[in-house]
CSV table of C-alpha atoms in Angstrom, one decimal:
chain,number,residue,atom,x,y,z
A,184,GLY,CA,-6.9,-0.9,-6.2
A,185,THR,CA,-4.7,-2.8,-3.8
A,186,GLY,CA,-4.2,-0.1,-1.2
A,187,ALA,CA,-7.7,1.0,0.0
A,188,THR,CA,-9.2,2.8,2.9
A,189,VAL,CA,-12.5,4.5,3.9
A,190,VAL,CA,-12.5,8.2,4.9
A,191,ASP,CA,-15.7,10.1,5.7
A,192,GLY,CA,-17.9,7.7,3.7
A,193,ASP,CA,-15.6,7.6,0.6
A,194,VAL,CA,-13.4,4.7,-0.5
A,195,TYR,CA,-9.9,5.8,-1.6
A,196,ALA,CA,-7.9,3.2,-3.5
A,197,PHE,CA,-4.5,3.2,-5.1
A,198,GLY,CA,-4.0,1.2,-8.2
A,199,CYS,CA,-0.3,0.5,-8.8
A,200,GLY,CA,1.0,-0.9,-12.0
A,201,ALA,CA,-0.2,-2.2,-15.2
A,202,LYS,CA,1.1,-4.6,-17.7
A,203,ASP,CA,4.5,-3.5,-19.3
A,204,GLN,CA,5.0,-0.6,-16.9
A,205,GLY,CA,8.4,-1.7,-15.5
A,206,LEU,CA,9.7,-2.8,-12.2
A,207,ALA,CA,8.5,0.2,-10.2
A,208,PRO,CA,4.9,0.6,-11.3
A,209,PRO,CA,3.1,4.0,-11.1
A,210,CYS,CA,0.5,4.4,-8.3
A,211,ARG,CA,-2.6,6.4,-9.0
A,212,LEU,CA,-5.4,7.4,-6.6
A,213,ALA,CA,-9.2,7.0,-7.1
A,214,ARG,CA,-12.2,7.6,-4.9
A,215,VAL,CA,-15.9,6.8,-4.8
A,216,ALA,CA,-18.7,7.0,-2.3
A,217,LEU,CA,-18.9,3.8,-0.3
A,218,GLU,CA,-22.5,3.2,-1.4
A,219,SER,CA,-21.4,3.4,-5.0
A,220,VAL,CA,-18.3,1.3,-4.9
A,221,THR,CA,-19.6,-1.2,-7.4
A,222,ASP,CA,-20.7,1.5,-9.9
A,223,ARG,CA,-17.7,2.0,-12.2
A,224,SER,CA,-19.1,5.3,-13.6
A,225,ALA,CA,-19.1,6.8,-10.0
A,226,TRP,CA,-15.3,6.5,-9.5
A,227,ARG,CA,-13.2,9.7,-9.8
A,228,PHE,CA,-9.4,9.9,-10.3
A,229,PHE,CA,-7.0,12.4,-8.8
A,230,ASP,CA,-5.3,14.3,-11.6
A,231,GLY,CA,-2.8,16.2,-9.5
A,232,SER,CA,-5.1,19.0,-8.5
A,233,ASP,CA,-8.7,17.8,-8.7
A,234,TRP,CA,-10.9,14.7,-9.2
A,235,SER,CA,-11.8,13.6,-12.7
A,236,ALA,CA,-14.1,11.0,-14.2
A,237,ASP,CA,-11.5,10.5,-16.9
A,238,GLN,CA,-9.2,7.7,-15.7
A,239,SER,CA,-6.6,8.6,-18.3
A,240,ARG,CA,-6.0,11.9,-16.5
A,241,ALA,CA,-5.0,10.2,-13.2
A,242,ALA,CA,-1.7,11.5,-11.9
A,243,VAL,CA,1.1,9.3,-10.8
A,244,LEU,CA,1.6,10.0,-7.1
A,245,PHE,CA,4.5,7.6,-6.5
A,246,THR,CA,6.0,4.4,-7.8
A,247,GLY,CA,5.4,1.3,-5.8
A,248,ALA,CA,4.3,-2.3,-6.3
A,249,PRO,CA,1.1,-4.2,-7.2
A,250,THR,CA,0.4,-4.9,-3.6
A,251,VAL,CA,0.2,-1.9,-1.2
A,252,THR,CA,-1.1,-1.5,2.3
A,253,LEU,CA,-2.6,1.9,3.0
A,254,PHE,CA,-3.4,3.3,6.4
A,255,PHE,CA,-3.2,6.5,8.6
A,256,ASN,CA,-0.4,6.2,11.2
A,257,ARG,CA,-1.0,8.3,14.3
A,258,HIS,CA,2.6,7.9,15.5
A,259,LEU,CA,3.9,9.4,12.2
A,260,ASP,CA,0.9,11.7,11.9
A,261,ALA,CA,0.8,10.7,8.2
A,262,TRP,CA,-0.8,8.5,5.6
A,263,SER,CA,1.4,5.4,5.1
A,264,ALA,CA,1.9,3.1,2.1
A,265,VAL,CA,3.8,-0.1,2.7
A,266,TYR,CA,5.0,-2.4,0.0
A,267,THR,CA,7.9,-4.6,-1.1
A,268,LEU,CA,10.4,-3.1,-3.6
A,269,PRO,CA,9.9,-5.1,-6.8
A,270,LEU,CA,12.2,-8.1,-7.2
A,271,SER,CA,13.5,-7.5,-3.7
A,272,ASN,CA,12.9,-8.6,-0.1
A,273,ASP,CA,13.1,-5.0,1.2
A,274,VAL,CA,9.8,-3.8,2.6
A,275,VAL,CA,9.5,0.0,2.5
A,276,LEU,CA,7.2,2.8,3.9
A,277,ARG,CA,6.2,6.0,2.2
A,278,THR,CA,4.4,8.7,4.0
A,279,ALA,CA,2.3,11.7,3.0
A,280,PRO,CA,0.3,14.4,4.9
A,281,LYS,CA,-2.7,13.7,2.6
A,282,LEU,CA,-3.8,10.8,0.5
A,283,THR,CA,-3.2,13.1,-2.5
A,284,GLY,CA,0.4,13.6,-1.4
A,285,PRO,CA,3.0,14.7,-1.7
A,286,TRP,CA,4.4,11.2,-1.0
A,287,GLY,CA,7.9,11.0,0.4
A,288,ALA,CA,10.7,8.7,-0.7
A,289,PRO,CA,10.5,5.0,0.3
A,290,ARG,CA,12.2,4.2,3.7
A,291,LYS,CA,13.2,0.6,4.4
A,292,LEU,CA,11.2,-1.0,7.3
A,293,PHE,CA,12.8,-4.4,7.2
A,294,THR,CA,14.1,-7.1,4.9
A,295,ALA,CA,11.8,-10.1,4.6
A,296,ASN,CA,13.4,-13.4,5.5
A,297,LYS,CA,12.5,-15.2,2.3
A,298,PRO,CA,15.5,-17.1,1.0
A,299,GLU,CA,14.0,-18.1,-2.4
A,300,GLY,CA,12.4,-15.5,-4.6
A,301,SER,CA,11.3,-12.1,-3.6
A,302,ALA,CA,8.6,-11.0,-1.1
A,303,TYR,CA,5.8,-9.6,-3.3
A,304,ASP,CA,2.9,-10.1,-1.0
A,305,VAL,CA,3.7,-8.1,2.2
A,306,ASN,CA,0.7,-6.7,4.1
A,307,VAL,CA,0.8,-4.5,7.2
A,308,HIS,CA,-1.9,-5.0,9.8
A,309,PRO,CA,-2.2,-1.8,11.8
A,310,GLU,CA,-5.2,-3.3,13.7
A,311,LEU,CA,-2.8,-5.7,15.5
A,312,GLY,CA,-0.6,-3.0,17.0
A,313,PRO,CA,-1.2,-0.3,19.6
A,314,ASP,CA,-3.4,2.5,18.4
A,315,ASP,CA,-0.5,5.0,18.2
A,316,GLY,CA,1.1,3.1,15.3
A,317,LYS,CA,4.6,3.0,16.6
A,318,LEU,CA,4.5,-0.8,16.6
A,319,LEU,CA,3.5,-2.4,13.3
A,320,PHE,CA,3.0,-6.0,12.3
A,321,ALA,CA,3.4,-7.3,8.8
A,322,THR,CA,2.8,-10.6,7.1
A,323,PHE,CA,4.4,-12.1,4.0
A,324,SER,CA,4.5,-15.6,2.6
A,325,ARG,CA,7.5,-17.8,2.0
A,326,SER,CA,8.1,-21.3,0.7
A,327,ASN,CA,7.9,-24.1,3.3
A,328,GLY,CA,9.4,-26.6,0.8
A,329,VAL,CA,6.3,-28.7,0.5
A,330,GLY,CA,5.1,-29.0,-3.1
A,331,TRP,CA,5.0,-26.5,-5.9
A,332,PHE,CA,2.8,-24.0,-4.0
A,333,GLY,CA,3.7,-24.9,-0.4
A,334,SER,CA,4.1,-21.8,1.7
A,335,GLU,CA,3.7,-20.4,5.2
A,336,PHE,CA,2.9,-16.9,6.5
A,337,VAL,CA,5.5,-15.0,8.6
A,338,LEU,CA,4.5,-12.4,11.1
A,339,GLU,CA,7.1,-9.6,11.3
A,340,ARG,CA,7.2,-7.1,14.2
A,341,VAL,CA,8.4,-3.6,13.2
A,342,GLU,CA,9.0,-0.7,15.7
A,343,LEU,CA,9.1,2.7,14.1
A,344,PRO,CA,11.5,5.3,15.4
């Protein structure tokens, strides 16, 4: 899972996307006790109403992107998932009252200043802003024009309404 958090001793992780699942990959939720995080058989998957050991029963909670930042935002009083819309520079936020949903529609936070290509690696860092979550900081990489893989990280400041 790319979007992960720890709540009351359990790891919750969203896995978004899989090969050949289109531009807006489905995001599913799994959980496991922190002490069992490396035991694949201990993971449980949310099926829309309960937790199941059968991964194939995992419900799609929203469509997103392969990289998602997941955190609880006190300012919004909601769980927040931030990602870049696939093949875009638009960074969006979805919110939900619980990790299991229901997740709202994506709302645009900002457009990443990345002239070439799309911003696929946005991460929000709630630990950098004030505790209330009204002010967020996000990073993404963009080309610096040096070599094939040359890039630099940009720090973006976002103030929520």
